[in-house]
CSV table of C-alpha atoms in Angstrom, one decimal:
chain,number,residue,atom,x,y,z
A,13,UNK,CA,-31.2,24.1,150.0
A,14,UNK,CA,-34.3,22.5,148.5
A,15,UNK,CA,-36.9,21.5,150.9
A,16,UNK,CA,-39.2,18.5,150.9
A,17,UNK,CA,-42.1,20.8,149.7
A,18,UNK,CA,-40.0,22.0,146.8
A,19,UNK,CA,-39.1,18.4,145.8
A,20,UNK,CA,-42.8,17.4,146.0
A,21,UNK,CA,-43.8,20.4,143.9
A,22,UNK,CA,-41.3,19.5,141.2
A,23,UNK,CA,-42.4,15.9,141.2
A,24,UNK,CA,-46.0,16.9,140.8
A,25,UNK,CA,-45.2,19.2,137.9
A,26,UNK,CA,-43.2,16.4,136.2
A,27,UNK,CA,-46.1,13.9,136.8
A,28,UNK,CA,-48.7,16.3,135.3
A,29,UNK,CA,-46.4,16.7,132.2
A,30,UNK,CA,-46.1,12.9,131.8
A,31,UNK,CA,-49.8,12.3,132.2
A,32,UNK,CA,-50.5,15.1,129.6
A,33,UNK,CA,-48.2,13.4,127.1
A,34,UNK,CA,-49.7,10.0,127.7
A,35,UNK,CA,-51.6,8.7,124.7
A,36,UNK,CA,-54.8,7.0,125.8
A,37,UNK,CA,-56.1,4.3,123.6
A,38,UNK,CA,-58.0,1.1,124.0
A,39,UNK,CA,-55.9,-2.1,124.4
A,40,UNK,CA,-57.0,-5.6,124.3
A,41,UNK,CA,-55.3,-8.1,126.7
A,42,UNK,CA,-56.0,-11.8,127.1
A,43,UNK,CA,-55.6,-12.5,130.8
A,44,UNK,CA,-56.1,-15.8,132.6
A,45,UNK,CA,-55.1,-17.3,136.0
A,46,UNK,CA,-53.1,-20.3,137.1
A,47,UNK,CA,-55.3,-23.1,138.4
A,48,UNK,CA,-52.6,-25.5,139.3
A,49,UNK,CA,-48.8,-25.6,139.0
A,50,UNK,CA,-46.0,-28.1,139.7
A,51,UNK,CA,-43.0,-29.9,138.3
A,52,UNK,CA,-42.5,-27.6,135.4
A,53,UNK,CA,-46.1,-27.6,134.1
A,54,UNK,CA,-49.2,-25.5,134.9
A,55,UNK,CA,-52.9,-25.6,134.3
A,56,UNK,CA,-54.4,-22.2,133.2
A,57,UNK,CA,-58.0,-21.0,133.1
A,58,UNK,CA,-59.6,-18.0,131.5
A,59,UNK,CA,-57.9,-17.8,128.1
A,60,UNK,CA,-60.6,-19.0,125.7
A,61,UNK,CA,-58.8,-17.4,122.7
A,62,UNK,CA,-55.5,-19.2,123.3
A,63,UNK,CA,-54.3,-21.5,120.5
A,64,UNK,CA,-52.0,-24.5,120.4
A,65,UNK,CA,-48.3,-23.7,120.9
A,66,UNK,CA,-49.1,-20.1,121.9
A,67,UNK,CA,-46.5,-18.4,124.1
A,68,UNK,CA,-47.9,-17.3,127.5
A,69,UNK,CA,-46.3,-15.0,130.0
A,70,UNK,CA,-46.5,-15.9,133.7
A,71,UNK,CA,-45.6,-13.9,136.8
A,72,UNK,CA,-42.0,-12.6,136.7
A,73,UNK,CA,-41.8,-12.8,133.0
A,74,UNK,CA,-41.5,-16.6,132.9
A,75,UNK,CA,-42.7,-17.9,129.5
A,76,UNK,CA,-44.9,-20.9,129.0
A,77,UNK,CA,-46.1,-22.9,126.0
A,78,UNK,CA,-49.7,-24.0,125.6
A,79,UNK,CA,-49.5,-27.6,124.5
A,80,UNK,CA,-52.8,-29.0,125.6
A,81,UNK,CA,-56.1,-27.2,124.9
A,82,UNK,CA,-59.1,-28.4,126.9
A,83,UNK,CA,-62.7,-27.1,127.1
A,84,UNK,CA,-62.0,-25.0,130.1
A,85,UNK,CA,-58.3,-25.4,131.0
A,86,UNK,CA,-55.0,-25.1,129.1
A,87,UNK,CA,-52.0,-27.3,129.9
A,88,UNK,CA,-48.8,-25.4,129.7
A,89,UNK,CA,-45.1,-26.3,129.7
A,90,UNK,CA,-43.1,-23.7,131.7
A,91,UNK,CA,-39.9,-22.5,130.1
A,92,UNK,CA,-38.2,-21.1,133.2
A,93,UNK,CA,-38.0,-21.0,137.0
A,94,UNK,CA,-41.4,-21.4,138.6
A,95,UNK,CA,-40.4,-19.6,141.8
A,96,UNK,CA,-43.0,-17.0,142.6
A,97,UNK,CA,-45.7,-18.6,140.5
A,98,UNK,CA,-48.7,-19.9,142.5
A,99,UNK,CA,-52.3,-20.8,142.0
A,100,UNK,CA,-54.2,-17.6,141.2
A,101,UNK,CA,-51.3,-15.9,139.5
A,102,UNK,CA,-52.1,-13.9,136.4
A,103,UNK,CA,-51.2,-15.3,133.0
A,104,UNK,CA,-51.0,-13.1,129.9
A,105,UNK,CA,-51.6,-14.5,126.4
A,106,UNK,CA,-49.3,-13.1,123.7
A,107,UNK,CA,-51.2,-14.3,120.6
A,108,UNK,CA,-47.9,-15.5,119.1
A,109,UNK,CA,-46.0,-18.7,119.0
A,110,UNK,CA,-42.5,-19.4,120.4
A,111,UNK,CA,-39.7,-17.8,118.5
A,112,UNK,CA,-36.0,-17.9,118.8
A,113,UNK,CA,-33.3,-15.5,117.6
A,114,UNK,CA,-31.4,-16.5,114.4
A,115,UNK,CA,-28.4,-15.2,112.5
A,116,UNK,CA,-24.7,-14.9,112.4
A,117,UNK,CA,-24.6,-13.3,115.8
A,118,UNK,CA,-25.3,-16.7,117.3
A,119,UNK,CA,-22.1,-18.3,116.0
A,120,UNK,CA,-19.6,-18.9,118.7
A,121,UNK,CA,-22.2,-18.5,121.4
A,122,UNK,CA,-23.8,-20.8,124.1
A,123,UNK,CA,-27.5,-20.3,124.4
A,124,UNK,CA,-30.6,-22.0,125.8
A,125,UNK,CA,-33.7,-23.0,123.9
A,126,UNK,CA,-35.0,-19.4,124.0
A,127,UNK,CA,-31.8,-17.9,122.7
A,128,UNK,CA,-30.8,-16.6,126.2
A,129,UNK,CA,-26.9,-16.5,126.5
A,130,UNK,CA,-25.4,-19.0,128.9
A,131,UNK,CA,-21.8,-18.0,128.3
A,132,UNK,CA,-21.9,-14.8,130.3
A,133,UNK,CA,-21.8,-12.7,127.2
A,134,UNK,CA,-24.1,-9.9,126.1
A,135,UNK,CA,-27.6,-10.6,124.7
A,136,UNK,CA,-27.7,-11.9,121.1
A,137,UNK,CA,-28.3,-9.2,118.5
A,138,UNK,CA,-30.4,-11.4,116.3
A,139,UNK,CA,-31.0,-10.7,112.6
A,140,UNK,CA,-34.5,-12.0,112.9
A,141,UNK,CA,-36.8,-14.2,115.0
A,142,UNK,CA,-37.8,-17.6,113.6
A,143,UNK,CA,-40.7,-19.7,114.8
A,144,UNK,CA,-39.7,-22.9,116.7
A,145,UNK,CA,-42.4,-24.9,114.8
A,146,UNK,CA,-42.1,-24.7,111.0
A,147,UNK,CA,-43.8,-26.7,108.3
A,148,UNK,CA,-41.7,-29.3,106.4
A,149,UNK,CA,-41.2,-28.9,102.7
A,150,UNK,CA,-43.0,-31.2,100.3
A,151,UNK,CA,-41.2,-34.3,99.1
A,152,UNK,CA,-41.0,-33.0,95.5
A,153,UNK,CA,-39.2,-29.9,96.7
A,154,UNK,CA,-36.4,-31.8,98.2
A,155,UNK,CA,-33.1,-32.4,96.4
A,156,UNK,CA,-31.0,-35.5,96.2
A,157,UNK,CA,-28.1,-36.1,98.6
A,158,UNK,CA,-25.0,-35.8,96.4
A,159,UNK,CA,-22.2,-34.2,98.4
A,160,UNK,CA,-20.3,-36.0,101.2
A,161,UNK,CA,-19.8,-34.9,104.8
A,162,UNK,CA,-16.5,-36.2,106.2
A,163,UNK,CA,-16.6,-37.1,109.9
A,164,UNK,CA,-12.8,-37.5,110.2
A,165,UNK,CA,-13.3,-41.2,111.3
A,166,UNK,CA,-11.8,-43.4,108.6
A,167,UNK,CA,-14.0,-46.4,109.5
A,168,UNK,CA,-17.2,-44.4,109.4
A,169,UNK,CA,-16.3,-42.5,106.2
A,170,UNK,CA,-15.3,-45.7,104.5
A,171,UNK,CA,-18.1,-48.0,105.6
A,172,UNK,CA,-21.0,-45.6,106.3
A,173,UNK,CA,-20.4,-42.5,104.3
A,174,UNK,CA,-22.6,-39.5,105.2
A,175,UNK,CA,-24.0,-37.0,102.8
A,176,UNK,CA,-24.9,-33.3,103.2
A,177,UNK,CA,-28.7,-33.4,103.7
A,178,UNK,CA,-28.8,-36.9,105.3
A,179,UNK,CA,-29.9,-37.9,108.8
A,180,UNK,CA,-28.0,-40.5,110.7
A,181,UNK,CA,-28.7,-42.1,114.0
A,182,UNK,CA,-25.9,-43.2,116.3
A,183,UNK,CA,-27.0,-46.1,118.6
A,184,UNK,CA,-24.9,-47.7,121.3
A,185,UNK,CA,-24.7,-48.6,125.0
A,186,UNK,CA,-23.7,-46.1,127.7
A,187,UNK,CA,-20.0,-45.2,127.4
A,188,UNK,CA,-19.7,-46.5,123.8
A,189,UNK,CA,-18.5,-43.2,122.5
A,190,UNK,CA,-21.6,-41.8,120.7
A,191,UNK,CA,-21.0,-38.2,121.8
A,192,UNK,CA,-17.3,-38.6,120.9
A,193,UNK,CA,-18.1,-39.6,117.4
A,194,UNK,CA,-20.4,-36.6,117.0
A,195,UNK,CA,-17.9,-34.2,118.5
A,196,UNK,CA,-15.2,-35.5,116.2
A,197,UNK,CA,-17.4,-34.8,113.3
A,198,UNK,CA,-17.8,-31.2,114.4
A,199,UNK,CA,-14.1,-30.8,114.9
A,200,UNK,CA,-13.4,-32.2,111.5
A,201,UNK,CA,-15.4,-29.4,109.9
A,202,UNK,CA,-12.7,-26.8,110.9
A,203,UNK,CA,-11.2,-27.0,107.4
A,204,UNK,CA,-14.6,-26.7,105.7
A,205,UNK,CA,-17.3,-24.1,105.4
A,206,UNK,CA,-19.9,-26.2,107.3
A,207,UNK,CA,-21.6,-24.5,110.2
A,208,UNK,CA,-22.0,-26.8,113.3
A,209,UNK,CA,-24.9,-26.7,115.8
A,210,UNK,CA,-24.7,-28.8,118.9
A,211,UNK,CA,-27.9,-29.4,120.9
A,212,UNK,CA,-27.4,-30.9,124.3
A,213,UNK,CA,-30.6,-32.4,126.0
A,214,UNK,CA,-30.5,-33.3,129.7
A,215,UNK,CA,-26.7,-33.5,129.8
A,216,UNK,CA,-24.6,-32.9,132.9
A,217,UNK,CA,-23.0,-29.4,133.1
A,218,UNK,CA,-19.5,-31.0,133.2
A,219,UNK,CA,-20.2,-33.1,130.1
A,220,UNK,CA,-21.4,-30.1,128.2
A,221,UNK,CA,-18.4,-28.1,129.3
A,222,UNK,CA,-16.0,-30.8,128.0
A,223,UNK,CA,-17.7,-30.8,124.6
A,224,UNK,CA,-17.5,-27.0,124.3
A,225,UNK,CA,-13.9,-26.9,125.5
A,226,UNK,CA,-12.9,-29.6,122.9
A,227,UNK,CA,-14.5,-27.7,120.1
A,228,UNK,CA,-13.0,-24.4,121.1
A,229,UNK,CA,-9.6,-26.0,121.4
A,230,UNK,CA,-9.5,-28.2,118.3
A,231,UNK,CA,-12.3,-27.1,116.0
A,232,UNK,CA,-13.6,-23.8,114.6
A,233,UNK,CA,-15.7,-22.3,117.4
A,234,UNK,CA,-16.4,-19.2,115.3
A,235,UNK,CA,-18.6,-21.4,113.1
A,236,UNK,CA,-20.2,-23.3,115.9
A,237,UNK,CA,-23.4,-22.8,117.9
A,238,UNK,CA,-24.2,-24.6,121.2
A,239,UNK,CA,-27.9,-24.9,122.2
A,240,UNK,CA,-28.0,-26.3,125.8
A,241,UNK,CA,-30.8,-27.8,127.8
A,242,UNK,CA,-28.9,-29.1,130.8
A,243,UNK,CA,-30.2,-31.7,133.2
A,244,UNK,CA,-31.0,-29.0,135.9
A,245,UNK,CA,-32.9,-26.8,133.4
A,246,UNK,CA,-36.6,-26.7,133.3
A,247,UNK,CA,-38.2,-29.7,131.6
A,248,UNK,CA,-39.8,-27.4,129.1
A,249,UNK,CA,-36.5,-26.0,128.1
A,250,UNK,CA,-35.0,-29.4,127.6
A,251,UNK,CA,-38.0,-30.5,125.5
A,252,UNK,CA,-37.8,-27.3,123.4
A,253,UNK,CA,-34.0,-27.5,122.8
A,254,UNK,CA,-33.9,-29.7,119.6
A,255,UNK,CA,-36.7,-27.7,118.0
A,256,UNK,CA,-35.0,-24.4,118.7
A,257,UNK,CA,-31.7,-25.8,117.4
A,258,UNK,CA,-33.4,-26.9,114.2
A,259,UNK,CA,-34.9,-23.4,113.6
A,260,UNK,CA,-31.5,-21.8,114.2
A,261,UNK,CA,-29.8,-24.3,111.8
A,262,UNK,CA,-32.5,-23.8,109.1
A,263,UNK,CA,-31.8,-20.1,109.0
A,264,UNK,CA,-28.3,-20.7,107.7
A,265,UNK,CA,-29.6,-23.5,105.4
A,266,UNK,CA,-32.2,-21.2,103.8
A,267,UNK,CA,-29.3,-18.9,102.8
A,268,UNK,CA,-27.5,-21.6,101.0
A,269,UNK,CA,-25.0,-22.6,103.7
A,270,UNK,CA,-24.4,-26.2,104.9
A,271,UNK,CA,-25.1,-27.0,108.5
A,272,UNK,CA,-24.2,-30.0,110.7
A,273,UNK,CA,-26.7,-30.4,113.4
A,274,UNK,CA,-25.9,-32.8,116.3
A,275,UNK,CA,-28.6,-33.7,118.8
A,276,UNK,CA,-27.3,-35.3,122.0
A,277,UNK,CA,-29.4,-37.2,122.8
A,278,UNK,CA,-32.9,-38.4,121.8
A,279,UNK,CA,-33.3,-40.8,124.7
A,280,UNK,CA,-33.3,-38.0,127.2
A,281,UNK,CA,-35.6,-36.0,125.0
A,282,UNK,CA,-38.1,-38.9,125.0
A,283,UNK,CA,-37.8,-39.2,128.8
A,284,UNK,CA,-38.6,-35.5,129.2
A,285,UNK,CA,-41.5,-35.7,126.8
A,286,UNK,CA,-43.0,-38.6,128.8
A,287,UNK,CA,-42.6,-36.7,132.0
A,288,UNK,CA,-44.4,-33.6,130.6
A,289,UNK,CA,-47.1,-35.8,129.0
A,290,UNK,CA,-47.9,-37.7,132.2
A,291,UNK,CA,-48.0,-34.5,134.3
A,292,UNK,CA,-50.4,-33.0,131.8
A,293,UNK,CA,-52.4,-36.3,131.7
A,294,UNK,CA,-51.7,-36.8,128.0
A,295,UNK,CA,-50.7,-40.0,126.2
A,296,UNK,CA,-47.0,-40.6,127.0
A,297,UNK,CA,-46.2,-42.5,123.8
A,298,UNK,CA,-45.1,-40.4,120.9
A,299,UNK,CA,-42.5,-40.2,118.2
A,300,UNK,CA,-40.9,-37.3,120.3
A,301,UNK,CA,-38.6,-35.7,117.8
A,302,UNK,CA,-40.3,-36.7,114.5
A,303,UNK,CA,-42.0,-33.3,114.4
A,304,UNK,CA,-38.8,-31.4,114.5
A,305,UNK,CA,-36.7,-33.7,112.4
A,306,UNK,CA,-39.2,-33.7,109.6
A,307,UNK,CA,-39.1,-30.0,109.4
A,308,UNK,CA,-35.4,-30.0,108.4
A,309,UNK,CA,-35.3,-29.5,104.7
A,310,UNK,CA,-33.8,-32.2,102.5
A,311,UNK,CA,-32.2,-29.8,100.0
A,312,UNK,CA,-28.9,-28.8,101.6
A,313,UNK,CA,-30.5,-29.1,104.9
A,314,UNK,CA,-28.6,-29.6,108.2
A,315,UNK,CA,-27.2,-33.1,108.5
A,316,UNK,CA,-28.2,-34.4,111.9
A,317,UNK,CA,-26.3,-37.2,113.6
A,318,UNK,CA,-28.3,-37.9,116.7
A,319,UNK,CA,-26.7,-39.8,119.6
A,320,UNK,CA,-29.0,-42.2,121.4
């Protein structure tokens, strides 16, 4: 029977072998510290090389986005649970911007703004990673809207016909059926080749579940993608949801496929933006989603009915 001394000797031999095989080389790391944290945002010091929209890693692997660069501090939006993060915690700079997985592996899945599965399935085997923030094409590079997109609602298709590559805003009071119109348009694509992306911002879990169930029952879920930023999710994830959905949709568009992008809804996105801006002591007035919507290409780009 092996004794404790034998086990210790075997462990020492294995440790010496591991240390001998270790390649020692210099490595540069950007390290800062949390100065203040609360309500889904954090103030970081000690990262002078950080750039705007850089992805930062906090304690426990929680990601954050640098959205406000000051002379000595950085305002960050946290993209996860803040439990365990306190003043003085170490923050690592990645040198890269926020990216999300893209590709056919996402079809039929329910994910959050970072591409993390929410449907209980395995992690997404992405073809590639696409930056959340992408430049919009020049006006001269955009094609005309020439092909229709049928919503399945006779009144809408007859009076306000939609085209592939067109943006449309659905405005109405609470309970008027804005989400129902958008979901009907998704379900109506079951007999077409259009890929549908549904982005939910600040919606209740029960409401999101009803939308997903309706699409799976009546539509073509194998050509649908659900990007969810629920009401109980971190404010940063809710704020990032439409941008991530745009990047995921643009991946298919860049490969010549038509995409219907539904954003539900922009009013809650504006509220989340104001909340984050006030916490970071930034101006609370902004065009909220213009940055993402303008990045969607005009030529065969995803049509985006947005409920508000």
